[in-house]
Amino acid sequence: MSKKVKAAKAKLYKLEGGKLERLCLSCPRCGPGVFMADHGNRWACGKCGYTDFKK
């Protein structure tokens, strides 16, 4: 028997009270459909390369 694995996209959203909430930032250049990756000291967009350093 194979063990069920939670989809990776399920980690990007949180369902609370019938509302869907995004957990990651969206890219300001690409728009709300593109998430930015959390790299510890910065947020980076994989599509356009936009980088925002954390303070």
Backbone as JSON, one array per atom type, in Angstrom:
{
  "sequence": "MSKKVKAAKAKLYKLEGGKLERLCLSCPRCGPGVFMADHGNRWACGKCGYTDFKK",
  "N": [[0.83, -1.18, 0.0], [0.43, 2.22, -0.76], [1.51, 5.26, 0.71], [-0.39, 8.16, 1.34], [0.42, 11.36, 0.09], [0.48, 14.76, 0.88], [-0.46, 17.33, -1.35], [1.82, 19.69, -2.81], [0.88, 22.25, -3.36], [-1.05, 22.6, -1.48], [0.21, 23.57, 0.74], [0.47, 26.24, 0.33], [-1.84, 27.58, 0.78], [-4.53, 28.39, 3.11], [-7.42, 27.19, 4.53], [-10.05, 28.7, 6.04], [-12.88, 28.97, 7.84], [-14.53, 28.8, 5.55], [-13.29, 30.55, 3.84], [-10.6, 31.14, 1.61], [-7.22, 31.55, 2.19], [-4.17, 33.06, 1.26], [-0.87, 32.02, 1.95], [1.7, 32.77, 1.24], [3.58, 35.54, -0.15], [2.57, 37.55, -2.98], [3.91, 38.25, -6.22], [4.85, 41.58, -6.95], [5.33, 42.52, -9.53], [4.46, 40.52, -11.37], [1.87, 39.93, -10.56], [-1.18, 38.84, -8.81], [-1.34, 36.08, -9.28], [1.06, 34.76, -9.08], [3.28, 33.32, -6.88], [5.75, 34.23, -4.42], [8.89, 32.91, -3.48], [10.1, 31.87, -0.3], [13.18, 32.46, 0.98], [14.53, 32.54, 3.4], [16.32, 34.92, 4.05], [15.28, 36.56, 2.15], [12.63, 37.29, -0.26], [11.73, 35.8, -3.29], [10.84, 35.89, -6.74], [10.08, 33.33, -8.95], [9.41, 33.53, -11.57], [9.87, 36.12, -12.8], [12.15, 37.01, -11.51], [12.24, 38.98, -9.6], [13.35, 40.3, -6.51], [13.0, 40.68, -3.05], [14.39, 41.87, -0.22], [14.42, 40.82, 3.17], [13.93, 42.6, 6.23]],
  "CA": [[0.0, 0.0, 0.0], [1.2, 3.46, -0.81], [1.14, 6.27, 1.68], [-0.84, 9.39, 0.69], [1.27, 12.53, 0.31], [-0.24, 16.01, 0.68], [0.03, 18.08, -2.51], [2.66, 20.84, -2.46], [0.09, 23.48, -3.43], [-1.85, 22.71, -0.26], [1.0, 24.3, 1.73], [0.46, 27.66, -0.01], [-3.14, 28.14, 1.13], [-5.14, 27.96, 4.36], [-8.86, 27.3, 4.47], [-10.52, 29.09, 7.36], [-14.25, 29.46, 7.87], [-15.07, 28.91, 4.2], [-12.49, 31.5, 3.06], [-9.28, 30.67, 1.24], [-6.22, 32.58, 2.49], [-2.83, 32.78, 0.74], [0.14, 32.09, 3.01], [2.9, 33.4, 0.7], [3.42, 36.82, -0.83], [2.45, 37.55, -4.43], [4.9, 39.11, -6.87], [4.28, 42.87, -7.34], [5.46, 42.69, -10.98], [3.69, 39.52, -12.12], [0.47, 39.98, -10.16], [-1.62, 37.96, -7.73], [-1.31, 34.67, -9.63], [2.42, 34.22, -8.96], [3.79, 33.37, -5.52], [7.17, 34.45, -4.22], [9.5, 31.88, -2.64], [10.74, 32.34, 0.93], [14.54, 31.94, 1.05], [15.13, 32.89, 4.68], [16.65, 36.34, 4.17], [14.68, 37.29, 1.03], [11.52, 36.73, -1.02], [12.12, 35.82, -4.69], [9.87, 35.42, -7.73], [10.7, 32.39, -9.86], [9.01, 33.83, -12.94], [10.53, 37.31, -13.34], [13.41, 37.24, -10.83], [12.13, 40.07, -8.62], [13.81, 39.91, -5.19], [12.72, 41.64, -1.99], [15.13, 41.44, 0.95], [13.75, 41.0, 4.46], [14.63, 43.54, 7.09]],
  "C": [[0.88, 1.24, 0.0], [0.63, 4.47, 0.19], [0.72, 7.53, 0.95], [0.05, 10.55, 1.09], [0.43, 13.76, 0.0], [0.38, 16.79, -0.48], [0.8, 19.31, -2.06], [1.88, 22.14, -2.48], [-0.77, 23.67, -2.19], [-1.11, 23.47, 0.84], [0.96, 25.81, 1.5], [-0.83, 28.35, 0.39], [-3.6, 27.64, 2.48], [-6.64, 28.2, 4.23], [-9.38, 27.56, 5.87], [-11.92, 29.66, 7.26], [-14.86, 29.64, 6.49], [-14.33, 29.9, 3.32], [-11.11, 30.92, 2.82], [-8.29, 31.8, 1.43], [-4.87, 32.14, 1.95], [-1.82, 32.94, 1.87], [1.43, 32.77, 2.54], [2.57, 34.72, 0.04], [3.23, 36.61, -2.33], [3.48, 38.52, -5.0], [4.25, 40.42, -7.29], [4.37, 43.13, -8.85], [4.51, 41.78, -11.76], [2.2, 39.52, -11.77], [0.1, 38.91, -9.15], [-1.59, 36.47, -8.05], [0.03, 34.0, -9.42], [2.92, 34.42, -7.53], [5.29, 33.66, -5.52], [7.69, 33.41, -3.23], [10.19, 32.52, -1.44], [12.1, 31.67, 1.05], [15.25, 32.36, 2.33], [15.39, 34.37, 4.84], [16.03, 37.19, 3.06], [13.47, 36.56, 0.47], [11.91, 36.85, -2.49], [11.02, 35.26, -5.58], [10.61, 34.51, -8.71], [10.4, 32.68, -11.32], [9.82, 34.99, -13.52], [11.86, 37.63, -12.67], [13.4, 38.37, -9.83], [12.51, 39.55, -7.23], [13.53, 41.04, -4.2], [13.4, 41.13, -0.73], [14.36, 41.76, 2.22], [14.58, 41.92, 5.33], [15.0, 42.91, 8.4]]
}
